Short mmCIF file of C-alpha atoms in Angstrom, two decimals:
data_model
loop_
_atom_site.label_atom_id
_atom_site.label_comp_id
_atom_site.label_asym_id
_atom_site.label_seq_id
_atom_site.Cartn_x
_atom_site.Cartn_y
_atom_site.Cartn_z
CA MET A 1 13.46 -33.30 1.01
CA HIS A 2 13.16 -35.68 -1.91
CA ARG A 3 11.00 -34.61 -4.76
CA VAL A 4 9.95 -36.96 -7.54
CA LYS A 5 9.53 -35.24 -10.87
CA GLU A 6 6.51 -36.77 -12.50
CA SER A 7 3.50 -35.42 -14.30
CA ARG A 8 2.47 -32.15 -12.71
CA PRO A 9 -0.46 -32.64 -10.32
CA SER A 10 -3.44 -30.34 -10.56
CA THR A 11 -4.04 -27.86 -7.77
CA ALA A 12 -6.94 -29.98 -6.58
CA ASP A 13 -4.74 -33.10 -6.35
CA ARG A 14 -2.10 -31.18 -4.46
CA PHE A 15 -4.52 -30.04 -1.80
CA ARG A 16 -6.35 -33.35 -1.51
CA GLY A 17 -3.06 -34.87 -0.50
CA SER A 18 -2.29 -32.15 2.00
CA ALA A 19 -4.59 -33.52 4.70
CA ALA A 20 -2.18 -36.36 5.39
CA THR A 21 0.97 -34.31 4.91
CA PRO A 22 0.34 -30.83 6.23
CA ILE A 23 2.51 -28.11 4.78
CA HIS A 24 3.34 -26.79 8.23
CA SER A 25 4.37 -30.16 9.64
CA LYS A 26 7.98 -29.01 9.86
CA ARG A 27 9.09 -28.33 13.41
CA VAL A 28 9.63 -24.61 13.85
CA THR A 29 12.52 -23.42 15.97
CA LEU A 30 11.97 -20.03 17.52
CA PRO A 31 14.91 -17.62 17.52
CA SER A 32 16.63 -17.32 20.88
CA GLY A 33 14.71 -15.03 23.18
CA ALA A 34 11.52 -15.26 21.09
CA GLN A 35 8.40 -16.31 22.94
CA PRO A 36 5.72 -18.55 21.48
CA PRO A 37 2.39 -16.74 20.97
CA SER A 38 0.54 -16.39 24.25
CA PRO A 39 -2.53 -18.62 24.56
CA ILE A 40 -5.74 -16.73 23.87
CA ARG A 41 -9.05 -18.14 25.05
CA LEU A 42 -11.02 -16.48 22.25
CA LEU A 43 -9.56 -15.23 18.99
CA VAL A 44 -12.61 -13.10 18.34
CA GLU A 45 -15.28 -11.99 20.76
CA LEU A 46 -18.01 -9.57 19.77
CA VAL A 47 -20.69 -8.58 22.29
CA ASP A 48 -23.73 -6.59 21.12
CA LEU A 49 -21.50 -4.88 18.63
CA SER A 50 -22.92 -2.17 16.41
CA VAL A 51 -21.45 -0.09 13.60
CA SER A 52 -22.80 2.99 11.84
CA LEU A 53 -21.16 4.27 8.68
CA GLY A 54 -21.96 7.88 7.80
CA GLY A 55 -24.81 7.83 10.31
CA VAL A 56 -26.37 4.73 8.72
CA PRO A 57 -26.53 1.68 11.00
CA VAL A 58 -24.84 -1.24 9.26
CA LEU A 59 -24.36 -3.69 12.13
CA SER A 60 -26.46 -3.94 15.26
CA GLY A 61 -26.31 -6.24 18.27
CA CYS A 62 -23.80 -8.65 16.73
CA ARG A 63 -22.62 -11.44 19.00
CA LEU A 64 -19.92 -13.78 17.84
CA THR A 65 -17.09 -15.83 19.26
CA LEU A 66 -14.27 -17.70 17.56
CA GLN A 67 -12.08 -20.08 19.49
CA PRO A 68 -8.56 -21.20 18.61
CA GLY A 69 -8.70 -24.08 16.16
CA GLU A 70 -12.20 -23.18 15.02
CA SER A 71 -13.53 -22.07 11.66
CA LEU A 72 -16.74 -20.12 11.41
CA GLY A 73 -18.79 -19.10 8.39
CA VAL A 74 -21.17 -16.15 8.19
CA ALA A 75 -23.75 -16.50 5.43
CA GLY A 76 -26.20 -13.91 4.29
CA PRO A 77 -27.61 -12.01 1.32
CA ASN A 78 -25.93 -9.03 -0.30
CA GLY A 79 -26.04 -5.96 1.93
CA ALA A 80 -26.49 -7.98 5.12
CA GLY A 81 -23.31 -6.44 6.60
CA LYS A 82 -20.98 -9.44 6.20
CA SER A 83 -18.06 -7.49 4.73
CA THR A 84 -18.45 -4.76 7.37
CA LEU A 85 -18.40 -7.42 10.08
CA LEU A 86 -15.19 -8.81 8.60
CA ALA A 87 -13.69 -5.29 8.38
CA VAL A 88 -14.47 -4.78 12.08
CA VAL A 89 -12.78 -8.05 13.02
CA ALA A 90 -9.84 -7.14 10.78
CA THR A 91 -9.59 -3.92 12.89
CA PHE A 92 -10.21 -1.68 9.86
CA ILE A 93 -13.44 -0.22 11.26
CA THR A 94 -13.93 0.79 14.89
CA PRO A 95 -17.32 -0.21 16.28
CA THR A 96 -19.69 2.54 17.38
CA GLY A 97 -21.41 0.47 20.07
CA GLY A 98 -21.06 -2.70 22.12
CA SER A 99 -17.68 -4.25 22.73
CA GLY A 100 -15.32 -6.68 21.11
CA ALA A 101 -11.82 -8.07 21.21
CA VAL A 102 -9.59 -9.54 18.51
CA LEU A 103 -6.63 -11.72 19.44
CA GLY A 104 -7.17 -10.72 23.05
CA THR A 105 -7.03 -6.96 22.40
CA PRO A 106 -10.16 -4.80 22.78
CA LEU A 107 -11.35 -3.19 19.55
CA GLY A 108 -10.67 0.55 19.57
CA SER A 109 -7.75 0.12 21.95
CA PRO A 110 -4.50 1.94 21.06
CA ARG A 111 -2.84 -1.50 21.10
CA ILE A 112 -4.90 -2.67 18.12
CA PRO A 113 -2.25 -1.86 15.44
CA ALA A 114 0.14 -4.23 17.23
CA VAL A 115 -2.17 -7.24 16.72
CA ARG A 116 -2.62 -6.63 13.00
CA ALA A 117 0.42 -8.67 12.04
CA GLY A 118 -1.42 -11.72 13.41
CA ILE A 119 -4.36 -11.24 11.05
CA GLY A 120 -4.61 -12.40 7.45
CA TRP A 121 -7.38 -10.89 5.33
CA SER A 122 -8.56 -11.38 1.80
CA GLY A 123 -11.24 -8.98 0.62
CA HIS A 124 -13.51 -8.72 -2.43
CA LEU A 125 -10.69 -7.43 -4.58
CA PRO A 126 -7.16 -8.85 -4.63
CA ALA A 127 -4.69 -6.57 -2.84
CA LEU A 128 -2.02 -6.93 -5.52
CA TYR A 129 -0.08 -4.18 -7.29
CA PRO A 130 -0.90 -4.51 -11.00
CA ASP A 131 2.52 -3.27 -12.18
CA LEU A 132 4.40 -5.82 -10.06
CA THR A 133 4.72 -9.49 -10.92
CA LEU A 134 2.95 -12.06 -8.75
CA GLY A 135 6.35 -13.06 -7.36
CA GLU A 136 7.25 -9.45 -6.52
CA ASN A 137 3.85 -8.91 -4.88
CA LEU A 138 4.20 -11.94 -2.66
CA ALA A 139 7.89 -11.28 -1.92
CA LEU A 140 7.00 -7.74 -0.83
CA ALA A 141 4.30 -9.04 1.51
CA ALA A 142 6.73 -11.59 2.94
CA ARG A 143 9.59 -9.13 3.46
CA LEU A 144 7.38 -6.47 5.03
CA GLY A 145 6.17 -9.13 7.44
CA GLY A 146 9.76 -9.92 8.39
CA HIS A 147 9.92 -13.19 6.46
CA PRO A 148 12.37 -14.16 3.72
CA ALA A 149 11.35 -13.15 0.20
CA SER A 150 11.59 -16.80 -0.85
CA GLN A 151 8.48 -17.50 1.19
CA GLY A 152 6.54 -15.53 -1.40
CA HIS A 153 7.60 -17.97 -4.10
CA THR A 154 6.95 -20.96 -1.85
CA VAL A 155 3.33 -19.98 -1.23
CA LEU A 156 2.82 -19.23 -4.92
CA GLU A 157 3.89 -22.79 -5.66
CA GLN A 158 1.47 -24.04 -3.04
CA VAL A 159 -1.44 -22.49 -4.91
CA GLY A 160 -0.22 -23.76 -8.26
CA LEU A 161 1.19 -20.43 -9.49
CA GLY A 162 4.90 -21.19 -9.22
CA GLY A 163 5.27 -20.91 -12.99
CA ALA A 164 3.44 -17.59 -13.10
CA ALA A 165 5.65 -15.80 -10.57
CA GLY A 166 7.21 -13.63 -13.28
CA ILE A 167 3.92 -12.42 -14.77
CA ARG A 168 2.68 -8.95 -13.91
CA ALA A 169 -0.53 -9.02 -11.89
CA GLU A 170 -2.32 -6.80 -14.44
CA ARG A 171 -1.73 -9.46 -17.12
CA CYS A 172 -3.07 -12.33 -15.01
CA SER A 173 -6.62 -13.60 -15.13
CA ASN A 174 -8.96 -12.70 -12.29
CA GLY A 175 -8.71 -16.28 -11.01
CA MET A 176 -4.91 -16.17 -10.92
CA ARG A 177 -4.96 -12.87 -9.02
CA ARG A 178 -7.44 -14.33 -6.59
CA ARG A 179 -5.25 -17.38 -6.00
CA ALA A 180 -2.20 -15.20 -5.46
CA ASP A 181 -4.18 -13.12 -2.98
CA LEU A 182 -5.10 -16.27 -1.06
CA ALA A 183 -1.45 -17.36 -1.20
CA ARG A 184 -0.60 -14.12 0.62
CA LEU A 185 -2.49 -15.50 3.62
CA LEU A 186 -0.19 -18.51 3.79
CA ILE A 187 2.80 -16.21 4.50
CA GLY A 188 3.76 -16.09 8.14
CA SER A 189 0.88 -18.32 9.28
CA PRO A 190 -1.45 -15.66 10.74
CA ARG A 191 -3.40 -16.67 13.84
CA LEU A 192 -6.64 -15.31 12.46
CA VAL A 193 -7.61 -15.66 8.81
CA LEU A 194 -10.50 -13.61 7.42
CA LEU A 195 -11.97 -14.47 4.05
CA ASP A 196 -14.54 -12.40 2.16
CA GLU A 197 -16.29 -14.39 -0.57
CA PRO A 198 -13.05 -16.32 -1.10
CA ASP A 199 -14.22 -18.40 -4.05
CA ALA A 200 -15.30 -15.41 -6.14
CA GLY A 201 -13.48 -15.70 -9.46
CA LEU A 202 -11.94 -19.07 -8.63
CA ASP A 203 -12.52 -22.10 -10.81
CA GLN A 204 -13.49 -25.52 -9.44
CA ASP A 205 -9.91 -26.75 -9.59
CA ALA A 206 -8.74 -23.93 -7.33
CA ALA A 207 -11.47 -24.25 -4.71
CA PRO A 208 -9.42 -26.73 -2.59
CA ILE A 209 -7.00 -23.88 -1.88
CA ILE A 210 -9.63 -22.42 0.46
CA ASP A 211 -10.13 -25.79 2.09
CA HIS A 212 -6.37 -26.11 2.56
CA LEU A 213 -6.07 -22.62 4.00
CA VAL A 214 -8.85 -23.26 6.50
CA ARG A 215 -7.48 -26.62 7.59
CA THR A 216 -3.85 -25.56 7.97
CA THR A 217 -4.87 -22.49 9.97
CA THR A 218 -7.18 -24.32 12.36
CA ARG A 219 -4.79 -27.27 12.74
CA ARG A 220 -2.09 -25.04 14.20
CA GLY A 221 -4.56 -23.42 16.62
CA GLY A 222 -5.54 -20.42 14.55
CA GLY A 223 -9.05 -19.41 13.60
CA VAL A 224 -10.86 -18.72 10.35
CA LEU A 225 -13.81 -16.42 9.80
CA CYS A 226 -15.26 -16.66 6.35
CA VAL A 227 -18.22 -14.76 4.88
CA SER A 228 -20.17 -15.68 1.80
CA HIS A 229 -23.67 -15.37 0.36
CA ASP A 230 -23.60 -19.12 -0.29
CA ALA A 231 -24.29 -21.05 2.94
CA ALA A 232 -23.93 -24.43 1.22
CA LYS A 233 -20.41 -23.68 0.04
CA LEU A 234 -19.47 -22.26 3.44
CA SER A 235 -20.57 -25.41 5.25
CA GLY A 236 -18.10 -27.37 3.11
CA TRP A 237 -15.18 -25.29 4.35
CA VAL A 238 -15.90 -24.38 7.99
CA ASP A 239 -16.97 -26.05 11.25
CA ARG A 240 -20.16 -24.06 11.74
CA VAL A 241 -22.16 -21.48 9.87
CA VAL A 242 -24.25 -18.65 11.29
CA GLU A 243 -26.63 -16.50 9.33
CA MET A 244 -26.56 -12.76 9.02
CA ARG A 245 -29.48 -10.59 7.97
CA ASP A 246 -30.01 -6.83 8.10
CA GLY A 247 -26.85 -6.24 10.10
CA SER A 248 -27.55 -8.81 12.80
CA ILE A 249 -26.36 -12.37 13.34
CA THR A 250 -29.35 -14.65 13.79
CA MET B 1 7.38 -9.66 13.66
CA SER B 2 7.61 -7.10 10.89
CA ALA B 3 10.64 -5.67 9.11
CA GLY B 4 12.45 -2.75 10.79
CA PHE B 5 11.66 0.90 10.07
CA TRP B 6 14.32 1.66 7.46
CA ARG B 7 14.03 -1.74 5.83
CA SER B 8 10.26 -1.28 5.51
CA ALA B 9 10.72 2.26 4.16
CA GLY B 10 13.23 0.94 1.64
CA LEU B 11 10.86 -1.82 0.51
CA ILE B 12 8.02 0.65 0.01
CA ALA B 13 10.29 3.06 -1.89
CA LEU B 14 11.53 0.21 -4.07
CA ARG B 15 7.94 -0.83 -4.79
CA ASP B 16 6.94 2.70 -5.83
CA LEU B 17 10.03 3.17 -7.99
CA ARG B 18 9.45 -0.16 -9.68
CA VAL B 19 5.83 0.75 -10.38
CA GLU B 20 6.93 4.14 -11.74
CA LEU B 21 9.63 2.59 -13.89
CA ARG B 22 7.12 0.17 -15.42
CA SER B 23 4.29 2.61 -15.94
CA GLY B 24 6.79 5.32 -16.95
CA GLU B 25 4.14 7.98 -16.39
CA ALA B 26 6.37 10.61 -14.79
CA LEU B 27 9.07 10.45 -17.42
CA THR B 28 7.02 9.70 -20.53
CA VAL B 29 3.86 11.72 -19.84
CA VAL B 30 4.43 14.37 -17.15
CA PHE B 31 7.94 15.38 -18.21
CA PRO B 32 7.14 15.96 -21.92
CA PHE B 33 4.11 18.05 -20.93
CA ALA B 34 6.31 20.06 -18.55
CA VAL B 35 8.74 20.69 -21.42
CA VAL B 36 5.87 21.86 -23.65
CA ALA B 37 4.58 24.11 -20.85
CA SER B 38 8.02 25.67 -20.42
CA TRP B 39 8.00 26.49 -24.13
CA ILE B 40 4.75 28.44 -23.96
CA ALA B 41 6.23 31.69 -22.59
CA PRO B 42 8.85 32.11 -25.34
CA LEU B 43 6.24 31.20 -27.96
CA ALA B 44 3.44 33.39 -26.66
CA THR B 45 5.32 36.53 -25.66
CA ASN B 46 7.72 36.89 -28.55
CA ALA B 47 9.80 38.51 -25.87
CA SER B 48 13.25 39.95 -26.12
CA PRO B 49 16.12 37.65 -25.11
CA LEU B 50 16.78 39.75 -22.01
CA LEU B 51 13.17 39.51 -20.84
CA LEU B 52 13.16 35.77 -21.52
CA ARG B 53 16.26 35.31 -19.38
CA ASP B 54 14.52 37.13 -16.53
CA LEU B 55 11.47 34.88 -16.96
CA ALA B 56 13.48 31.64 -17.02
CA ALA B 57 13.84 31.09 -13.27
CA PRO B 58 10.23 31.95 -12.25
CA VAL B 59 8.82 29.81 -15.08
CA TYR B 60 11.10 26.93 -14.08
CA TRP B 61 9.97 26.97 -10.44
CA LEU B 62 6.31 27.39 -11.41
CA ILE B 63 6.46 24.41 -13.75
CA THR B 64 8.41 22.36 -11.23
CA LEU B 65 5.75 23.07 -8.61
CA LEU B 66 2.75 22.33 -10.86
CA PHE B 67 4.11 19.25 -12.56
CA GLY B 68 5.81 18.12 -9.37
CA MET B 69 2.42 18.12 -7.69
CA MET B 70 1.13 15.94 -10.51
CA VAL B 71 3.95 13.43 -10.05
CA VAL B 72 3.66 13.27 -6.27
CA LEU B 73 -0.14 13.21 -6.01
CA ARG B 74 -0.39 10.61 -8.74
CA GLN B 75 1.88 8.33 -6.75
CA THR B 76 -0.22 8.68 -3.61
CA ALA B 77 -3.45 8.08 -5.56
CA LEU B 78 -2.27 4.72 -6.91
CA GLU B 79 -2.89 2.65 -3.80
CA THR B 80 -6.30 1.04 -3.42
CA ARG B 81 -8.05 0.51 -0.10
CA ALA B 82 -7.47 -3.26 -0.38
CA GLN B 83 -3.74 -2.66 -0.85
CA ARG B 84 -3.60 -0.27 2.11
CA ARG B 85 -5.42 -2.80 4.28
CA ALA B 86 -3.13 -5.63 3.25
CA LEU B 87 -0.09 -3.44 3.98
CA ALA B 88 -1.40 -2.56 7.45
CA LEU B 89 -1.81 -6.26 8.23
CA THR B 90 1.85 -6.96 7.49
CA GLY B 91 2.58 -4.93 10.64
CA LEU B 92 4.14 -2.15 8.55
CA ASP B 93 4.85 1.00 10.56
CA PRO B 94 2.80 3.79 8.92
CA ALA B 95 5.69 6.19 9.47
CA ALA B 96 7.93 3.85 7.45
CA ARG B 97 5.28 3.85 4.74
CA PHE B 98 5.34 7.66 4.72
CA ALA B 99 9.13 7.70 4.56
CA GLY B 100 9.25 5.14 1.75
CA ARG B 101 6.57 6.82 -0.34
CA SER B 102 8.12 10.26 0.13
CA GLY B 103 11.56 8.92 -0.69
CA ALA B 104 10.41 7.37 -3.96
CA SER B 105 8.36 10.43 -4.95
CA GLY B 106 11.27 12.70 -4.07
CA LEU B 107 13.64 10.73 -6.30
CA VAL B 108 11.25 10.81 -9.27
CA LEU B 109 10.53 14.50 -8.71
CA ALA B 110 14.23 15.36 -8.39
CA ALA B 111 14.86 13.52 -11.68
CA VAL B 112 12.06 15.43 -13.42
CA ALA B 113 13.11 18.81 -11.94
CA GLY B 114 16.78 18.19 -12.68
CA THR B 115 16.11 17.23 -16.28
CA LEU B 116 13.75 20.17 -16.79
CA VAL B 117 16.69 22.54 -16.26
CA PHE B 118 18.01 21.76 -19.74
CA PRO B 119 14.97 22.68 -21.87
CA VAL B 120 14.59 25.88 -19.84
CA ILE B 121 18.23 26.80 -20.52
CA ILE B 122 17.65 26.18 -24.23
CA PHE B 123 14.23 27.88 -24.65
CA TYR B 124 15.11 30.94 -22.56
CA ASP B 125 18.73 31.23 -23.57
CA TYR B 126 19.47 31.21 -19.87
CA ARG B 127 23.03 31.69 -18.69
CA PRO B 128 23.47 29.77 -15.42
CA PRO B 129 25.41 31.80 -12.80
CA SER B 130 28.80 30.65 -11.60
CA GLY B 131 28.48 28.01 -8.92
CA ALA B 132 25.24 26.75 -10.51
CA TRP B 133 26.14 23.24 -9.35
CA LEU B 134 25.12 24.42 -5.87
CA MET B 135 21.55 24.28 -7.16
CA ALA B 136 21.75 20.47 -7.27
CA PRO B 137 21.32 20.04 -3.47
CA VAL B 138 18.75 22.86 -3.55
CA ILE B 139 16.67 20.98 -6.13
CA ILE B 140 17.00 17.76 -4.10
CA LEU B 141 15.89 19.52 -0.89
CA ALA B 142 12.96 21.18 -2.68
CA ALA B 143 11.97 17.86 -4.31
CA ALA B 144 12.13 16.06 -0.95
CA GLY B 145 9.92 18.70 0.64
CA LEU B 146 7.39 18.65 -2.19
CA ALA B 147 7.34 14.86 -2.07
CA MET B 148 6.62 14.80 1.68
CA LEU B 149 4.00 17.51 1.30
CA GLY B 150 2.35 15.63 -1.55
CA THR B 151 2.36 12.35 0.37
CA LEU B 152 0.76 14.13 3.33
CA ALA B 153 -1.82 15.91 1.15
CA GLY B 154 -2.62 12.64 -0.61
CA ASP B 155 -3.12 10.83 2.71
CA VAL B 156 -5.21 13.63 4.22
CA THR B 157 -7.59 13.67 1.25
CA ILE B 158 -7.79 9.89 0.81
CA GLY B 159 -11.31 8.67 0.19
CA LEU B 160 -12.68 12.17 -0.43
CA ARG B 161 -14.72 12.70 -3.57
CA ALA B 162 -13.10 16.08 -4.25
CA ARG B 163 -9.65 14.61 -3.77
CA THR B 164 -8.22 15.45 -7.19
CA SER B 165 -8.92 19.17 -6.75
CA LEU B 166 -8.56 19.37 -2.97
CA ALA B 167 -5.10 17.81 -2.70
CA PRO B 168 -3.36 20.37 -4.98
CA LEU B 169 -5.25 23.21 -3.26
CA LEU B 170 -3.99 21.94 0.06
CA MET B 171 -0.47 21.45 -1.23
CA ALA B 172 0.16 24.67 -3.18
CA PRO B 173 0.06 27.21 -0.32
CA LEU B 174 2.07 24.96 1.98
CA ALA B 175 4.72 24.64 -0.72
CA VAL B 176 5.48 28.38 -0.56
CA PRO B 177 8.50 28.07 1.80
CA LEU B 178 9.95 25.36 -0.44
CA VAL B 179 9.52 27.26 -3.69
CA MET B 180 10.65 30.48 -2.05
CA GLY B 181 13.76 28.82 -0.59
CA ALA B 182 14.67 27.25 -3.92
CA ALA B 183 13.95 30.36 -6.03
CA GLN B 184 15.78 32.69 -3.67
CA SER B 185 18.79 30.36 -3.59
CA LEU B 186 19.12 30.85 -7.34
CA GLU B 187 18.60 34.61 -7.02
CA SER B 188 21.34 34.75 -4.39
CA LEU B 189 23.68 32.84 -6.68
CA VAL B 190 22.94 35.26 -9.53
CA ALA B 191 23.62 38.20 -7.19
CA GLY B 192 26.85 36.56 -6.04
CA LYS B 193 25.61 36.17 -2.44
CA SER B 194 25.69 33.17 -0.12
CA ILE B 195 22.76 30.79 -0.46
CA ILE B 196 23.13 29.30 3.01
CA THR B 197 20.16 31.21 4.49
CA TRP B 198 17.78 29.87 1.84
CA VAL B 199 19.21 26.38 2.07
CA LEU B 200 18.51 26.52 5.80
CA VAL B 201 14.93 27.57 5.03
CA LEU B 202 14.60 24.47 2.85
CA VAL B 203 16.17 22.21 5.49
CA ILE B 204 13.88 23.54 8.22
CA ALA B 205 10.82 23.17 5.96
CA ASP B 206 11.84 19.59 5.13
CA LEU B 207 12.41 18.72 8.79
CA GLY B 208 9.02 20.20 9.70
CA LEU B 209 7.29 18.20 6.97
CA ALA B 210 9.12 15.01 7.97
CA ALA B 211 8.07 15.48 11.60
CA ALA B 212 4.46 16.21 10.58
CA GLY B 213 4.40 13.18 8.30
CA VAL B 214 5.85 10.77 10.85
CA MET B 215 3.67 12.02 13.71
CA SER B 216 0.43 11.98 11.73
CA ALA B 217 1.12 8.70 9.89
CA ARG B 218 -0.69 6.42 12.35
CA ALA B 219 -3.79 8.60 12.56
CA LEU B 220 -3.95 9.03 8.78
CA GLU B 221 -3.58 5.29 8.27
CA GLU B 222 -6.49 4.57 10.58
CA ILE B 223 -8.68 6.94 8.55
CA SER B 224 -7.62 5.38 5.26
CA LEU B 225 -8.38 1.75 6.14
#
């Protein structure tokens, strides 16, 4: 690949250009014997799903579907249950009522841990180790996922943090940590990407990272579920937006 | 596709050791306090040299247990829920996580316990028995057991408000076979007897803890997410 060394483009410029030249345009050769991911009709399907935490109902009667290649936003005020909904879809919380399936596997099934490697999740707080550098954090995530450590550095470059790979996470600004956390989702191309208030702590220049993440995921047949209190921002990133209030999707 | 079991365990151990090396808490905070604690008996009792020599071994094991618990439980308390969730989504086998965490804690604990031998020898004018080098594998086995026990106790109490007091309370009684095995190994050496019985006690305790940790890892992970 030929790279022209010119003035360094801003993160925004980099991602504006990515629509025409997708990062994952390279043809991927599967190792011998490996099977391509089986086609799934619905990446997420929730039917009258309810969740109680400590006896307090948090979600009730939630219905939601997410198809391959689709991006969906869930907007709602604080305390509406958006993060809990995302935690259920991420398989962190088992529903107490109704039914649901993620990546074709019923929630609560013993097979659920096996589908986790196909899910990418970014929560309120970055999941980085403060004593490790950004590069070490991302390399660890890559290697644990069975990918080469160099992929950690590659995704850091994609979010404009290539030069900050050697800085410890605790010494980075909140925005840098947030970017690095989003970069983690670019490792291994998960089939389902879950974003919780993804722009929190990000400056304007970094916002296209979310746009890029959503587009690259949906373009390769994955799905994105994104929650935010800001419906206007959500509609700029995803195909459709539903509203959530008092634990129910309206 | 995630990394294999031992590779994952190695990566987790490397992460924990790197974090420990950078924060330096075990060696720059816990160890100096352990040294000070070991000095208290000679200072407070004004005891005769003979009495001090008799006290040396019990004080050493007591301090190793107490400060060892601090080292091990601190390591398990470092991980946030977000980090645990992100780790689970890499496809990491929870048993590999247990093995890696225990391995790293065991190494740090063995380093602390091994180094603590020297101040105890100095403060208590302790004369190590012949064949004292045999205590090296004993300390490693005891450290490994305490590390696995601490990792288990840390995972069992994760998310509980009373965690900081509950985890040591849970750990201390279960550590009895380990401390007994280690202390009696030294006593046997002093008496000129074989230590094999007590080493076997340590090995069996370690194997039991390893089995418990591996078998409960998945269930404990689900609770912690």
